[in-house]
PDB file of C-alpha atoms and ligand atoms in Angstrom:
ATOM      1  CA  MET A 295     -37.942 -14.791  66.201  1.00 88.00           C
ATOM      2  CA  ASP A 296     -38.203 -12.444  63.251  1.00 96.00           C
ATOM      3  CA  ASN A 297     -38.628 -13.937  59.806  1.00 97.00           C
ATOM      4  CA  PRO A 298     -37.749 -10.998  57.536  1.00 92.00           C
ATOM      5  CA  TYR A 299     -38.106 -13.035  54.351  1.00 90.00           C
ATOM      6  CA  LEU A 300     -41.702 -13.962  55.185  1.00 93.00           C
ATOM      7  CA  ALA A 301     -42.329 -10.319  56.061  1.00 89.00           C
ATOM      8  CA  ALA A 302     -40.890  -9.250  52.690  1.00 83.00           C
ATOM      9  CA  TYR A 303     -43.087 -11.808  50.936  1.00 86.00           C
ATOM     10  CA  ARG A 304     -46.193 -10.531  52.700  1.00 88.00           C
ATOM     11  CA  ALA A 305     -45.248  -6.968  51.896  1.00 81.00           C
ATOM     12  CA  ALA A 306     -44.797  -7.869  48.236  1.00 79.00           C
ATOM     13  CA  THR A 307     -48.194  -9.589  48.177  1.00 83.00           C
ATOM     14  CA  ALA A 308     -49.956  -6.614  49.769  1.00 83.00           C
ATOM     15  CA  HIS A 309     -48.073  -4.154  47.608  1.00 77.00           C
ATOM     16  CA  GLN A 310     -48.991  -5.877  44.370  1.00 76.00           C
ATOM     17  CA  ARG A 311     -52.600  -6.479  45.443  1.00 78.00           C
ATOM     18  CA  ASP A 312     -53.091  -2.849  46.473  1.00 79.00           C
ATOM     19  CA  HIS A 313     -51.280  -1.185  43.616  1.00 72.00           C
ATOM     20  CA  ASP A 314     -52.052  -3.360  40.641  1.00 67.00           C
ATOM     21  CA  PRO A 315     -53.783  -6.697  41.170  1.00 68.00           C
ATOM     22  CA  ARG A 316     -53.180  -7.487  37.504  1.00 68.00           C
ATOM     23  CA  GLY A 317     -49.630  -8.056  38.609  1.00 63.00           C
ATOM     24  CA  LEU A 318     -50.577 -11.006  40.781  1.00 72.00           C
ATOM     25  CA  GLY A 319     -50.170 -14.485  39.375  1.00 71.00           C
ATOM     26  CA  PRO A 320     -53.172 -16.686  38.593  1.00 71.00           C
ATOM     27  CA  ASP A 321     -53.209 -18.223  42.073  1.00 75.00           C
ATOM     28  CA  GLY A 322     -52.975 -14.815  43.772  1.00 79.00           C
ATOM     29  CA  ALA A 323     -49.266 -15.230  44.420  1.00 83.00           C
ATOM     30  CA  PRO A 324     -46.987 -12.246  43.942  1.00 80.00           C
ATOM     31  CA  TRP A 325     -44.417 -12.057  41.239  1.00 75.00           C
ATOM     32  CA  LEU A 326     -40.809 -11.722  42.221  1.00 73.00           C
ATOM     33  CA  SER A 327     -40.678  -8.630  40.053  1.00 66.00           C
ATOM     34  CA  CYS A 328     -43.310  -6.138  41.099  1.00 59.00           C
ATOM     35  CA  MET A 329     -45.603  -5.054  38.252  1.00 47.00           C
ATOM     36  CA  CYS A 330     -46.677  -1.836  39.956  1.00 53.00           C
ATOM     37  CA  ASP A 331     -46.683   1.060  37.482  1.00 48.00           C
ATOM     38  CA  ASP A 332     -45.730   3.564  40.168  1.00 49.00           C
ATOM     39  CA  CYS A 333     -42.573   2.114  41.483  1.00 43.00           C
ATOM     40  CA  ARG A 334     -41.940  -1.309  39.937  1.00 46.00           C
ATOM     41  CA  GLY A 335     -40.444  -1.827  43.348  1.00 48.00           C
ATOM     42  CA  LEU A 336     -38.870  -5.163  43.983  1.00 49.00           C
ATOM     43  CA  ALA A 337     -37.535  -5.788  40.520  1.00 47.00           C
ATOM     44  CA  ARG A 338     -35.873  -2.426  40.212  1.00 47.00           C
ATOM     45  CA  GLN A 339     -34.635  -2.196  43.754  1.00 50.00           C
ATOM     46  CA  ARG A 340     -33.104  -5.592  44.037  1.00 52.00           C
ATOM     47  CA  GLY A 341     -32.969  -7.272  40.652  1.00 54.00           C
ATOM     48  CA  PHE A 342     -35.228 -10.129  39.654  1.00 56.00           C
ATOM     49  CA  TYR A 343     -33.588 -12.716  41.872  1.00 68.00           C
ATOM     50  CA  GLY A 344     -32.694 -10.215  44.585  1.00 73.00           C
ATOM     51  CA  LEU A 345     -34.964 -11.569  47.289  1.00 80.00           C
ATOM     52  CA  LEU A 346     -33.964 -15.162  46.586  1.00 84.00           C
ATOM     53  CA  ARG A 347     -30.310 -14.244  46.733  1.00 83.00           C
ATOM     54  CA  GLU A 348     -30.635 -12.124  49.850  1.00 85.00           C
ATOM     55  CA  TYR A 349     -32.718 -14.582  51.885  1.00 90.00           C
ATOM     56  CA  ALA A 350     -33.302 -18.034  50.394  1.00 93.00           C
ATOM     57  CA  TRP A 351     -34.900 -19.699  47.416  1.00 92.00           C
ATOM     58  CA  SER A 352     -37.911 -20.962  49.386  1.00 96.00           C
ATOM     59  CA  ILE A 353     -39.725 -19.085  52.147  1.00 96.00           C
ATOM     60  CA  PRO A 354     -39.816 -20.685  55.614  1.00 98.00           C
ATOM     61  CA  THR A 355     -42.926 -20.478  57.782  1.00 98.00           C
ATOM     62  CA  ASP A 356     -43.448 -21.366  61.444  1.00 98.00           C
ATOM     63  CA  THR A 357     -45.181 -24.593  60.421  1.00 98.00           C
ATOM     64  CA  ALA A 358     -42.334 -25.579  58.104  1.00 98.00           C
ATOM     65  CA  LEU A 359     -39.666 -24.833  60.712  1.00 98.00           C
ATOM     66  CA  ASP A 360     -41.587 -26.596  63.478  1.00 98.00           C
ATOM     67  CA  THR A 361     -41.996 -29.612  61.206  1.00 98.00           C
ATOM     68  CA  ILE A 362     -38.239 -29.828  60.649  1.00 98.00           C
ATOM     69  CA  ALA A 363     -37.569 -29.397  64.367  1.00 98.00           C
ATOM     70  CA  GLY A 364     -40.103 -32.099  65.186  1.00 98.00           C
ATOM     71  CA  CYS A 365     -38.579 -34.719  62.884  1.00 98.00           C
ATOM     72  CA  SER A 366     -34.961 -33.985  63.857  1.00 98.00           C
ATOM     73  CA  PRO A 367     -34.376 -35.362  67.365  1.00 98.00           C
ATOM     74  CA  HIS A 368     -30.624 -35.586  66.716  1.00 98.00           C
ATOM     75  CA  GLY A 369     -30.253 -32.361  64.809  1.00 98.00           C
ATOM     76  CA  VAL A 370     -30.119 -31.321  61.170  1.00 98.00           C
ATOM     77  CA  LEU A 371     -27.467 -31.535  58.498  1.00 98.00           C
ATOM     78  CA  GLU A 372     -28.129 -28.965  55.776  1.00 98.00           C
ATOM     79  CA  VAL A 373     -26.069 -29.216  52.605  1.00 98.00           C
ATOM     80  CA  GLY A 374     -26.246 -26.510  49.958  1.00 97.00           C
ATOM     81  CA  ALA A 375     -27.278 -24.073  52.696  1.00 97.00           C
ATOM     82  CA  GLY A 376     -26.400 -20.966  50.671  1.00 94.00           C
ATOM     83  CA  ALA A 377     -26.569 -17.822  52.812  1.00 93.00           C
ATOM     84  CA  GLY A 378     -27.831 -19.894  55.754  1.00 96.00           C
ATOM     85  CA  TYR A 379     -31.299 -18.385  56.101  1.00 97.00           C
ATOM     86  CA  TRP A 380     -33.107 -21.666  56.894  1.00 98.00           C
ATOM     87  CA  ALA A 381     -30.263 -22.742  59.207  1.00 98.00           C
ATOM     88  CA  TRP A 382     -30.485 -19.376  60.989  1.00 98.00           C
ATOM     89  CA  GLN A 383     -34.220 -19.736  61.493  1.00 98.00           C
ATOM     90  CA  LEU A 384     -33.809 -23.282  62.811  1.00 98.00           C
ATOM     91  CA  ARG A 385     -30.949 -22.370  65.146  1.00 98.00           C
ATOM     92  CA  GLY A 386     -33.112 -19.565  66.472  1.00 98.00           C
ATOM     93  CA  ARG A 387     -35.590 -22.247  67.504  1.00 97.00           C
ATOM     94  CA  GLY A 388     -32.907 -24.173  69.331  1.00 98.00           C
ATOM     95  CA  VAL A 389     -32.338 -26.801  66.644  1.00 98.00           C
ATOM     96  CA  ASP A 390     -28.777 -28.147  66.374  1.00 98.00           C
ATOM     97  CA  VAL A 391     -27.893 -27.474  62.714  1.00 98.00           C
ATOM     98  CA  LEU A 392     -24.716 -28.345  60.842  1.00 98.00           C
ATOM     99  CA  ALA A 393     -24.745 -26.330  57.618  1.00 98.00           C
ATOM    100  CA  PHE A 394     -22.454 -26.536  54.598  1.00 98.00           C
ATOM    101  CA  ASP A 395     -22.185 -24.984  51.179  1.00 97.00           C
ATOM    102  CA  PRO A 396     -19.250 -25.050  48.745  1.00 96.00           C
ATOM    103  CA  ASP A 397     -19.715 -21.319  48.216  1.00 94.00           C
ATOM    104  CA  PRO A 398     -21.147 -19.770  51.387  1.00 86.00           C
ATOM    105  CA  HIS A 399     -19.999 -16.308  50.322  1.00 80.00           C
ATOM    106  CA  GLY A 400     -22.125 -16.405  47.194  1.00 83.00           C
ATOM    107  CA  ARG A 401     -19.312 -15.788  44.750  1.00 80.00           C
ATOM    108  CA  ALA A 402     -21.023 -17.939  42.121  1.00 81.00           C
ATOM    109  CA  GLY A 403     -24.095 -15.716  42.337  1.00 78.00           C
ATOM    110  CA  TRP A 404     -26.518 -18.065  44.103  1.00 84.00           C
ATOM    111  CA  SER A 405     -26.626 -15.793  47.135  1.00 83.00           C
ATOM    112  CA  SER A 406     -25.825 -12.163  47.820  1.00 81.00           C
ATOM    113  CA  GLY A 407     -22.914 -12.920  50.120  1.00 83.00           C
ATOM    114  CA  ARG A 408     -24.921 -12.005  53.180  1.00 87.00           C
ATOM    115  CA  ARG A 409     -24.379 -14.532  55.977  1.00 91.00           C
ATOM    116  CA  TRP A 410     -27.388 -15.150  58.175  1.00 96.00           C
ATOM    117  CA  THR A 411     -25.518 -17.650  60.303  1.00 97.00           C
ATOM    118  CA  GLY A 412     -22.360 -19.717  60.165  1.00 96.00           C
ATOM    119  CA  VAL A 413     -22.200 -21.985  57.107  1.00 96.00           C
ATOM    120  CA  GLY A 414     -19.131 -24.159  56.697  1.00 96.00           C
ATOM    121  CA  VAL A 415     -17.403 -24.850  53.409  1.00 97.00           C
ATOM    122  CA  GLY A 416     -18.459 -28.295  52.204  1.00 98.00           C
ATOM    123  CA  ASP A 417     -20.537 -30.004  49.569  1.00 98.00           C
ATOM    124  CA  HIS A 418     -23.162 -32.750  49.307  1.00 98.00           C
ATOM    125  CA  THR A 419     -20.643 -35.447  50.305  1.00 98.00           C
ATOM    126  CA  ALA A 420     -21.105 -34.312  53.933  1.00 98.00           C
ATOM    127  CA  ALA A 421     -24.391 -36.228  53.768  1.00 98.00           C
ATOM    128  CA  ALA A 422     -22.433 -39.473  54.170  1.00 98.00           C
ATOM    129  CA  GLN A 423     -20.859 -38.325  57.445  1.00 98.00           C
ATOM    130  CA  HIS A 424     -23.926 -37.613  59.595  1.00 98.00           C
ATOM    131  CA  PRO A 425     -26.491 -40.425  59.410  1.00 98.00           C
ATOM    132  CA  GLY A 426     -27.943 -39.522  62.818  1.00 98.00           C
ATOM    133  CA  ARG A 427     -29.065 -36.108  61.689  1.00 98.00           C
ATOM    134  CA  THR A 428     -32.013 -35.265  59.482  1.00 98.00           C
ATOM    135  CA  LEU A 429     -30.769 -34.338  56.014  1.00 98.00           C
ATOM    136  CA  LEU A 430     -32.158 -30.970  54.886  1.00 99.00           C
ATOM    137  CA  LEU A 431     -32.046 -30.029  51.212  1.00 98.00           C
ATOM    138  CA  CYS A 432     -33.373 -26.578  50.348  1.00 98.00           C
ATOM    139  CA  ARG A 433     -33.660 -25.986  46.618  1.00 97.00           C
ATOM    140  CA  PRO A 434     -30.820 -28.350  45.715  1.00 97.00           C
ATOM    141  CA  GLU A 435     -29.693 -28.528  42.131  1.00 95.00           C
ATOM    142  CA  PRO A 436     -30.920 -31.842  40.689  1.00 94.00           C
ATOM    143  CA  GLU A 437     -27.498 -33.408  40.219  1.00 95.00           C
ATOM    144  CA  TRP A 438     -26.023 -32.845  43.646  1.00 98.00           C
ATOM    145  CA  GLY A 439     -29.374 -33.246  45.365  1.00 98.00           C
ATOM    146  CA  ALA A 440     -29.669 -36.782  44.045  1.00 98.00           C
ATOM    147  CA  ALA A 441     -26.053 -37.487  44.992  1.00 98.00           C
ATOM    148  CA  ALA A 442     -26.692 -36.258  48.550  1.00 98.00           C
ATOM    149  CA  VAL A 443     -29.684 -38.588  48.903  1.00 98.00           C
ATOM    150  CA  ASP A 444     -27.573 -41.506  47.649  1.00 98.00           C
ATOM    151  CA  ALA A 445     -24.757 -40.700  50.060  1.00 98.00           C
ATOM    152  CA  TYR A 446     -26.994 -40.293  53.113  1.00 98.00           C
ATOM    153  CA  ARG A 447     -27.388 -43.386  55.311  1.00 98.00           C
ATOM    154  CA  GLY A 448     -29.842 -41.913  57.780  1.00 98.00           C
ATOM    155  CA  ARG A 449     -33.590 -42.148  58.115  1.00 98.00           C
ATOM    156  CA  THR A 450     -35.155 -38.746  57.549  1.00 98.00           C
ATOM    157  CA  ILE A 451     -34.789 -36.391  54.602  1.00 98.00           C
ATOM    158  CA  VAL A 452     -36.524 -33.038  54.372  1.00 98.00           C
ATOM    159  CA  TYR A 453     -36.799 -31.703  50.834  1.00 98.00           C
ATOM    160  CA  VAL A 454     -37.718 -28.052  50.317  1.00 98.00           C
ATOM    161  CA  GLY A 455     -38.286 -26.913  46.772  1.00 97.00           C
ATOM    162  CA  GLN A 456     -40.228 -27.451  43.604  1.00 94.00           C
ATOM    163  CA  VAL A 457     -41.830 -30.843  43.116  1.00 93.00           C
ATOM    164  CA  ALA A 458     -40.505 -31.166  39.574  1.00 93.00           C
ATOM    165  CA  GLU A 459     -36.919 -30.652  40.775  1.00 94.00           C
ATOM    166  CA  ARG A 460     -37.057 -33.141  43.628  1.00 96.00           C
ATOM    167  CA  PRO A 461     -34.456 -35.943  43.564  1.00 96.00           C
ATOM    168  CA  ALA A 462     -36.082 -38.927  41.855  1.00 95.00           C
ATOM    169  CA  GLN A 463     -35.400 -41.222  44.835  1.00 96.00           C
ATOM    170  CA  LEU A 464     -37.834 -39.155  46.918  1.00 96.00           C
ATOM    171  CA  SER A 465     -41.234 -40.111  45.587  1.00 89.00           C
ATOM    172  CA  SER A 466     -43.625 -40.604  48.523  1.00 94.00           C
ATOM    173  CA  PRO A 467     -43.454 -37.953  51.241  1.00 97.00           C
ATOM    174  CA  ALA A 468     -44.657 -38.909  54.705  1.00 98.00           C
ATOM    175  CA  ARG A 469     -45.715 -35.313  55.257  1.00 98.00           C
ATOM    176  CA  VAL A 470     -46.165 -32.249  53.066  1.00 98.00           C
ATOM    177  CA  VAL A 471     -46.199 -28.630  54.262  1.00 98.00           C
ATOM    178  CA  GLU A 472     -47.248 -26.008  51.749  1.00 96.00           C
ATOM    179  CA  LEU A 473     -45.047 -22.915  51.584  1.00 97.00           C
ATOM    180  CA  PRO A 474     -45.699 -19.349  50.439  1.00 94.00           C
ATOM    181  CA  ARG A 475     -44.986 -19.230  46.730  1.00 90.00           C
ATOM    182  CA  TRP A 476     -43.894 -16.711  44.241  1.00 87.00           C
ATOM    183  CA  ALA A 477     -46.084 -16.732  41.148  1.00 84.00           C
ATOM    184  CA  GLY A 478     -45.284 -19.665  38.922  1.00 84.00           C
ATOM    185  CA  ALA A 479     -43.394 -21.558  41.625  1.00 88.00           C
ATOM    186  CA  THR A 480     -44.438 -24.809  43.321  1.00 91.00           C
ATOM    187  CA  ASP A 481     -42.307 -24.752  46.458  1.00 95.00           C
ATOM    188  CA  ARG A 482     -43.281 -26.961  49.343  1.00 97.00           C
ATOM    189  CA  LEU A 483     -41.672 -28.912  52.144  1.00 98.00           C
ATOM    190  CA  GLU A 484     -41.717 -32.693  52.146  1.00 98.00           C
ATOM    191  CA  VAL A 485     -40.620 -35.068  54.897  1.00 98.00           C
ATOM    192  CA  HIS A 486     -39.360 -38.409  53.613  1.00 98.00           C
ATOM    193  CA  GLU A 487     -38.799 -41.332  55.970  1.00 97.00           C
ATOM    194  CA  ARG A 488     -36.878 -44.470  55.093  1.00 95.00           C
TER     195      ARG A 488
HETATM  196  C1  SAM B 294     -30.438 -22.669  44.415  1.00 97.52           C
HETATM  197  S1  SAM B 294     -29.127 -22.404  45.545  1.00 97.52           S
HETATM  198  C2  SAM B 294     -29.983 -22.762  47.087  1.00 97.52           C
HETATM  199  C3  SAM B 294     -29.271 -22.185  48.264  1.00 97.52           C
HETATM  200  C4  SAM B 294     -30.050 -22.282  49.573  1.00 97.52           C
HETATM  201  N1  SAM B 294     -30.283 -23.652  49.948  1.00 97.52           N
HETATM  202  C5  SAM B 294     -31.354 -21.550  49.492  1.00 97.52           C
HETATM  203  O1  SAM B 294     -32.417 -22.191  49.498  1.00 97.52           O
HETATM  204  O2  SAM B 294     -31.327 -20.328  49.403  1.00 97.52           O
HETATM  205  C6  SAM B 294     -28.103 -23.841  45.316  1.00 97.52           C
HETATM  206  C7  SAM B 294     -26.928 -23.927  46.269  1.00 97.52           C
HETATM  207  O3  SAM B 294     -26.228 -25.138  46.011  1.00 97.52           O
HETATM  208  C8  SAM B 294     -24.877 -24.921  46.280  1.00 97.52           C
HETATM  209  N2  SAM B 294     -24.097 -26.040  45.682  1.00 97.52           N
HETATM  210  C9  SAM B 294     -23.515 -26.098  44.459  1.00 97.52           C
HETATM  211  N3  SAM B 294     -22.919 -27.294  44.290  1.00 97.52           N
HETATM  212  C10 SAM B 294     -23.127 -28.015  45.433  1.00 97.52           C
HETATM  213  C11 SAM B 294     -22.761 -29.315  45.872  1.00 97.52           C
HETATM  214  N4  SAM B 294     -22.066 -30.154  45.091  1.00 97.52           N
HETATM  215  N5  SAM B 294     -23.124 -29.709  47.109  1.00 97.52           N
HETATM  216  C12 SAM B 294     -23.854 -28.888  47.908  1.00 97.52           C
HETATM  217  N6  SAM B 294     -24.241 -27.639  47.536  1.00 97.52           N
HETATM  218  C13 SAM B 294     -23.892 -27.212  46.317  1.00 97.52           C
HETATM  219  C14 SAM B 294     -24.627 -23.547  45.685  1.00 97.52           C
HETATM  220  O4  SAM B 294     -23.433 -22.960  46.174  1.00 97.52           O
HETATM  221  C15 SAM B 294     -25.888 -22.823  46.121  1.00 97.52           C
HETATM  222  O5  SAM B 294     -25.705 -22.184  47.366  1.00 97.52           O
END
């Protein structure tokens, strides 16, 4: 299935490398705001956080999605799903995903309001209701992310986001999958087993 966010990321990388490599971050990762003198493309076209708000805050890859599918024999519960991009990608692979967000229409500004798939209205407390499912947290805010981990009674938690923002209860991942990163970011996927 198409992964337009990954395609946009690759396009941004190629664009910045070809037009003005000085714009690339120290690890060769592209900046969210294009530094190209000619067009200053992504920043001007979509606003600094435009891609994050349109798609998701972290970029899914085949390996990341297959890893979630492989550790979720009874399906996934995603809380804080935002616009539903990760849930959409997983459902496209046949994974049974329950997805919730208190603001799936993005009125608070976290997402653009685009809906990639159905996301129900609900918050982190849903984690207490579905212990059989793998709990998926994609770029949770620290406070509710930690509360979701506390509420969850199941076995497997997948954390997607920056290491420094990970809920403190999740210290020793059983598996790590590196993700494409915007310059300055440290996003990765971690599988935690209890
Ligand atoms: C940084 S955004 C990440 C959204 C999405 N997971 C992504 O990666 O694009 C944080 C999300 O947390 C949601 N949120 C805020 N309070 C929440 C809560 N108490 N429980 C669950 N989600 C919450 C926001 O509405 C927002 O969609």
